[in-house]
PDB file of C-alpha atoms in Angstrom:
ATOM      1  CA  ALA H 790      25.289-161.487-144.000  1.00  0.00           C
ATOM      2  CA  ALA H 791      25.989-164.401-146.277  1.00  0.00           C
ATOM      3  CA  ILE H 792      23.054-166.536-148.035  1.00  0.00           C
ATOM      4  CA  ASN H 793      21.668-169.466-145.402  1.00  0.00           C
ATOM      5  CA  PRO H 794      22.850-172.811-147.004  1.00  0.00           C
ATOM      6  CA  ASP H 795      20.801-174.813-144.632  1.00  0.00           C
ATOM      7  CA  LYS H 796      17.443-173.827-146.322  1.00  0.00           C
ATOM      8  CA  GLU H 797      16.352-174.194-149.941  1.00  0.00           C
ATOM      9  CA  SER H 798      14.909-170.869-151.053  1.00  0.00           C
ATOM     10  CA  LEU H 799      11.374-169.511-150.184  1.00  0.00           C
ATOM     11  CA  ASN H 800      10.511-166.410-152.473  1.00  0.00           C
ATOM     12  CA  CYS H 801       7.317-164.560-150.656  1.00  0.00           C
ATOM     13  CA  SER H 802       5.721-161.367-151.650  1.00  0.00           C
ATOM     14  CA  LEU H 803       6.447-159.176-148.663  1.00  0.00           C
ATOM     15  CA  THR H 804       4.476-155.810-148.715  1.00  0.00           C
ATOM     16  CA  ILE H 805       5.646-152.207-147.705  1.00  0.00           C
ATOM     17  CA  ARG H 806       3.171-149.692-145.817  1.00  0.00           C
ATOM     18  CA  VAL H 807       4.550-146.734-143.474  1.00  0.00           C
ATOM     19  CA  TYR H 808       3.362-146.579-140.139  1.00  0.00           C
ATOM     20  CA  GLY H 809       2.373-143.576-138.111  1.00  0.00           C
ATOM     21  CA  LYS H 810       0.906-143.355-134.680  1.00  0.00           C
ATOM     22  CA  ALA H 811      -2.826-142.543-134.491  1.00  0.00           C
ATOM     23  CA  LYS H 812      -4.275-139.619-133.759  1.00  0.00           C
ATOM     24  CA  ASP H 813      -7.444-138.086-132.279  1.00  0.00           C
ATOM     25  CA  CYS H 814      -8.545-135.745-134.907  1.00  0.00           C
ATOM     26  CA  SER H 815     -11.834-134.156-132.827  1.00  0.00           C
ATOM     27  CA  ASP H 816      -9.924-131.268-132.321  1.00  0.00           C
ATOM     28  CA  GLY H 817      -8.759-130.756-135.815  1.00  0.00           C
ATOM     29  CA  HIS H 818     -10.141-129.002-138.645  1.00  0.00           C
ATOM     30  CA  SER H 819     -11.531-131.154-141.217  1.00  0.00           C
ATOM     31  CA  TYR H 820      -9.152-129.329-144.322  1.00  0.00           C
ATOM     32  CA  LEU H 821      -6.106-130.065-141.964  1.00  0.00           C
ATOM     33  CA  VAL H 822      -7.034-133.186-141.161  1.00  0.00           C
ATOM     34  CA  GLY H 823      -7.267-134.519-144.494  1.00  0.00           C
ATOM     35  CA  ASP H 824      -4.102-133.547-145.167  1.00  0.00           C
ATOM     36  CA  SER H 825      -2.109-136.256-142.973  1.00  0.00           C
ATOM     37  CA  PHE H 826      -2.377-139.547-142.431  1.00  0.00           C
ATOM     38  CA  SER H 827      -2.107-141.702-138.991  1.00  0.00           C
ATOM     39  CA  ASP H 828      -1.930-145.157-138.191  1.00  0.00           C
ATOM     40  CA  VAL H 829      -1.100-147.295-141.047  1.00  0.00           C
ATOM     41  CA  SER H 830      -0.609-146.378-144.703  1.00  0.00           C
ATOM     42  CA  HIS H 831      -1.822-147.657-148.092  1.00  0.00           C
ATOM     43  CA  PRO H 832       0.848-150.089-149.416  1.00  0.00           C
ATOM     44  CA  ILE H 833       3.773-148.391-151.024  1.00  0.00           C
ATOM     45  CA  GLY H 834       5.120-151.397-152.633  1.00  0.00           C
ATOM     46  CA  LYS H 835       5.918-154.834-153.033  1.00  0.00           C
ATOM     47  CA  LEU H 836       9.147-156.677-153.485  1.00  0.00           C
ATOM     48  CA  ILE H 837       9.488-160.673-154.099  1.00  0.00           C
ATOM     49  CA  ILE H 838      12.440-161.809-152.172  1.00  0.00           C
ATOM     50  CA  ASP H 839      13.810-164.857-150.866  1.00  0.00           C
ATOM     51  CA  ILE H 840      12.727-164.942-147.109  1.00  0.00           C
ATOM     52  CA  ARG H 841      15.305-167.644-146.167  1.00  0.00           C
ATOM     53  CA  ALA H 842      18.374-165.322-147.714  1.00  0.00           C
ATOM     54  CA  VAL H 843      17.768-161.993-147.376  1.00  0.00           C
ATOM     55  CA  THR H 844      18.064-160.332-144.051  1.00  0.00           C
ATOM     56  CA  LEU H 845      16.533-156.330-143.479  1.00  0.00           C
ATOM     57  CA  GLN H 846      19.947-154.778-143.558  1.00  0.00           C
ATOM     58  CA  GLN H 847      19.998-156.462-147.095  1.00  0.00           C
ATOM     59  CA  LEU H 848      16.516-155.307-147.617  1.00  0.00           C
ATOM     60  CA  ARG H 849      17.092-151.448-147.095  1.00  0.00           C
ATOM     61  CA  PRO H 850      18.857-150.445-149.953  1.00  0.00           C
ATOM     62  CA  MET H 851      16.125-152.820-152.081  1.00  0.00           C
ATOM     63  CA  ILE H 852      13.167-150.692-151.052  1.00  0.00           C
ATOM     64  CA  GLU H 853      15.814-147.044-151.000  1.00  0.00           C
ATOM     65  CA  TYR H 854      17.194-147.436-154.461  1.00  0.00           C
ATOM     66  CA  ASP H 855      15.964-148.208-157.628  1.00  0.00           C
ATOM     67  CA  ARG H 856      19.643-149.691-159.325  1.00  0.00           C
ATOM     68  CA  SER H 857      18.499-149.895-163.109  1.00  0.00           C
ATOM     69  CA  ASN H 858      20.246-148.568-166.097  1.00  0.00           C
ATOM     70  CA  ARG H 859      23.758-148.546-163.467  1.00  0.00           C
ATOM     71  CA  MET H 860      22.302-145.854-162.174  1.00  0.00           C
ATOM     72  CA  ASP H 861      21.613-144.874-158.202  1.00  0.00           C
ATOM     73  CA  LYS H 862      18.459-143.547-157.437  1.00  0.00           C
ATOM     74  CA  ARG H 863      15.733-143.134-154.986  1.00  0.00           C
ATOM     75  CA  SER H 864      13.164-145.583-155.889  1.00  0.00           C
ATOM     76  CA  MET H 865       9.323-144.547-156.340  1.00  0.00           C
ATOM     77  CA  MET H 866       8.805-146.924-153.166  1.00  0.00           C
ATOM     78  CA  PHE H 867      11.131-144.474-150.823  1.00  0.00           C
ATOM     79  CA  GLN H 868       9.841-141.633-152.483  1.00  0.00           C
ATOM     80  CA  GLU H 869       6.097-142.404-151.623  1.00  0.00           C
ATOM     81  CA  ALA H 870       7.305-143.153-148.116  1.00  0.00           C
ATOM     82  CA  ILE H 871       9.614-140.063-147.323  1.00  0.00           C
ATOM     83  CA  PHE H 872       5.977-138.416-148.428  1.00  0.00           C
ATOM     84  CA  LEU H 873       4.191-139.967-145.768  1.00  0.00           C
ATOM     85  CA  MET H 874       7.135-139.523-143.322  1.00  0.00           C
ATOM     86  CA  ASP H 875       7.099-135.975-144.397  1.00  0.00           C
ATOM     87  CA  ARG H 876       3.725-135.706-143.301  1.00  0.00           C
ATOM     88  CA  LEU H 877       3.671-137.154-139.728  1.00  0.00           C
ATOM     89  CA  PRO H 878       3.963-134.948-136.778  1.00  0.00           C
ATOM     90  CA  ASN H 879       7.479-135.483-134.627  1.00  0.00           C
ATOM     91  CA  GLU H 880       5.482-136.647-131.607  1.00  0.00           C
ATOM     92  CA  HIS H 881       8.866-136.632-129.355  1.00  0.00           C
ATOM     93  CA  GLY H 882      10.856-133.538-130.882  1.00  0.00           C
ATOM     94  CA  ARG H 883      13.393-135.520-132.552  1.00  0.00           C
ATOM     95  CA  PRO H 884      16.308-133.173-134.456  1.00  0.00           C
ATOM     96  CA  ARG H 885      16.006-132.509-138.007  1.00  0.00           C
ATOM     97  CA  HIS H 886      18.631-135.107-139.324  1.00  0.00           C
ATOM     98  CA  GLU H 887      16.659-137.906-137.857  1.00  0.00           C
ATOM     99  CA  LEU H 888      13.364-136.934-139.678  1.00  0.00           C
ATOM    100  CA  ARG H 889      13.867-139.186-142.084  1.00  0.00           C
ATOM    101  CA  GLU H 890      15.430-141.691-140.671  1.00  0.00           C
ATOM    102  CA  TYR H 891      13.536-145.251-139.540  1.00  0.00           C
ATOM    103  CA  ARG H 892      12.981-148.662-138.436  1.00  0.00           C
ATOM    104  CA  PHE H 893      11.423-151.687-139.260  1.00  0.00           C
ATOM    105  CA  GLY H 894       8.262-153.338-137.844  1.00  0.00           C
ATOM    106  CA  PHE H 895       5.901-156.469-139.100  1.00  0.00           C
ATOM    107  CA  ILE H 896       1.952-155.701-138.892  1.00  0.00           C
ATOM    108  CA  LYS H 897      -0.549-157.889-138.684  1.00  0.00           C
ATOM    109  CA  LYS H 898      -2.728-157.338-142.157  1.00  0.00           C
ATOM    110  CA  ASP H 899      -5.472-157.312-139.857  1.00  0.00           C
ATOM    111  CA  PHE H 900      -3.493-154.516-138.447  1.00  0.00           C
ATOM    112  CA  SER H 901      -4.242-155.887-134.480  1.00  0.00           C
ATOM    113  CA  ASP H 902      -0.248-155.549-133.509  1.00  0.00           C
ATOM    114  CA  ILE H 903       3.027-154.467-134.856  1.00  0.00           C
ATOM    115  CA  ARG H 904       6.417-155.891-133.375  1.00  0.00           C
ATOM    116  CA  MET H 905       8.958-153.475-133.799  1.00  0.00           C
ATOM    117  CA  VAL H 906      12.455-155.045-134.999  1.00  0.00           C
ATOM    118  CA  HIS H 907      15.434-153.907-132.722  1.00  0.00           C
ATOM    119  CA  PRO H 908      18.529-152.457-135.104  1.00  0.00           C
ATOM    120  CA  ASN H 909      20.349-155.471-133.921  1.00  0.00           C
ATOM    121  CA  GLU H 910      18.095-157.554-135.073  1.00  0.00           C
ATOM    122  CA  GLU H 911      18.430-156.743-138.782  1.00  0.00           C
ATOM    123  CA  THR H 912      21.535-159.314-139.828  1.00  0.00           C
ATOM    124  CA  LYS H 913      18.478-161.899-139.225  1.00  0.00           C
ATOM    125  CA  TYR H 914      16.727-163.531-142.195  1.00  0.00           C
ATOM    126  CA  ILE H 915      13.528-162.355-142.844  1.00  0.00           C
ATOM    127  CA  SER H 916      11.986-165.800-141.990  1.00  0.00           C
ATOM    128  CA  GLU H 917      13.810-166.040-138.504  1.00  0.00           C
ATOM    129  CA  PHE H 918      11.073-163.775-137.175  1.00  0.00           C
ATOM    130  CA  PHE H 919       7.959-165.975-137.691  1.00  0.00           C
ATOM    131  CA  SER H 920       6.742-169.509-137.410  1.00  0.00           C
ATOM    132  CA  PRO H 921       6.638-170.900-141.414  1.00  0.00           C
ATOM    133  CA  THR H 922       3.037-169.874-141.872  1.00  0.00           C
ATOM    134  CA  ASP H 923       2.649-166.681-139.864  1.00  0.00           C
ATOM    135  CA  PHE H 924       4.644-164.756-142.371  1.00  0.00           C
ATOM    136  CA  PHE H 925       1.791-165.087-144.736  1.00  0.00           C
ATOM    137  CA  LEU H 926       0.204-162.722-141.664  1.00  0.00           C
ATOM    138  CA  HIS H 927       2.099-159.985-142.006  1.00  0.00           C
ATOM    139  CA  ASP H 928       3.644-156.815-143.887  1.00  0.00           C
ATOM    140  CA  LEU H 929       6.694-155.206-143.441  1.00  0.00           C
ATOM    141  CA  CYS H 930       6.142-151.423-141.783  1.00  0.00           C
ATOM    142  CA  ILE H 931       8.601-148.473-142.292  1.00  0.00           C
ATOM    143  CA  VAL H 932       8.231-146.721-138.519  1.00  0.00           C
ATOM    144  CA  PRO H 933       9.783-143.468-138.622  1.00  0.00           C
ATOM    145  CA  LEU H 934      11.351-142.531-135.752  1.00  0.00           C
ATOM    146  CA  THR H 935       9.423-139.161-135.089  1.00  0.00           C
ATOM    147  CA  GLN H 936       6.550-142.068-134.232  1.00  0.00           C
ATOM    148  CA  ILE H 937       8.575-144.068-131.785  1.00  0.00           C
TER     149      ILE H 937
END
């Protein structure tokens, strides 16, 4: 997608987390429960982006790759996401090749609600998902396919 010429830039800090379905740990052994997380992770990173000029489709490589020193390598932020995704249960028996695939969602900062983004909507500018002030009430979530 091209830069949105109708709006002046609006650089904002975007906090990124990983989402996993909350699970009942009452029947688990405490040693095993402590090894995996559920619900919403701690922040795995922050990006300063122009929410009027960047789409979620453009954001994927920003999250996944570190392009410093003329080299593409996996970013530390995405390595943390993969570490967390690998620890989540495969709720729906997804095939092995889908275990590290994900969709985006926006979660309220109080974790009360998550809005999943359909893959067809990833071409929208991030600002199109919110009213002007609602953006500041949400974090971006990486939602592994194993949790959907």
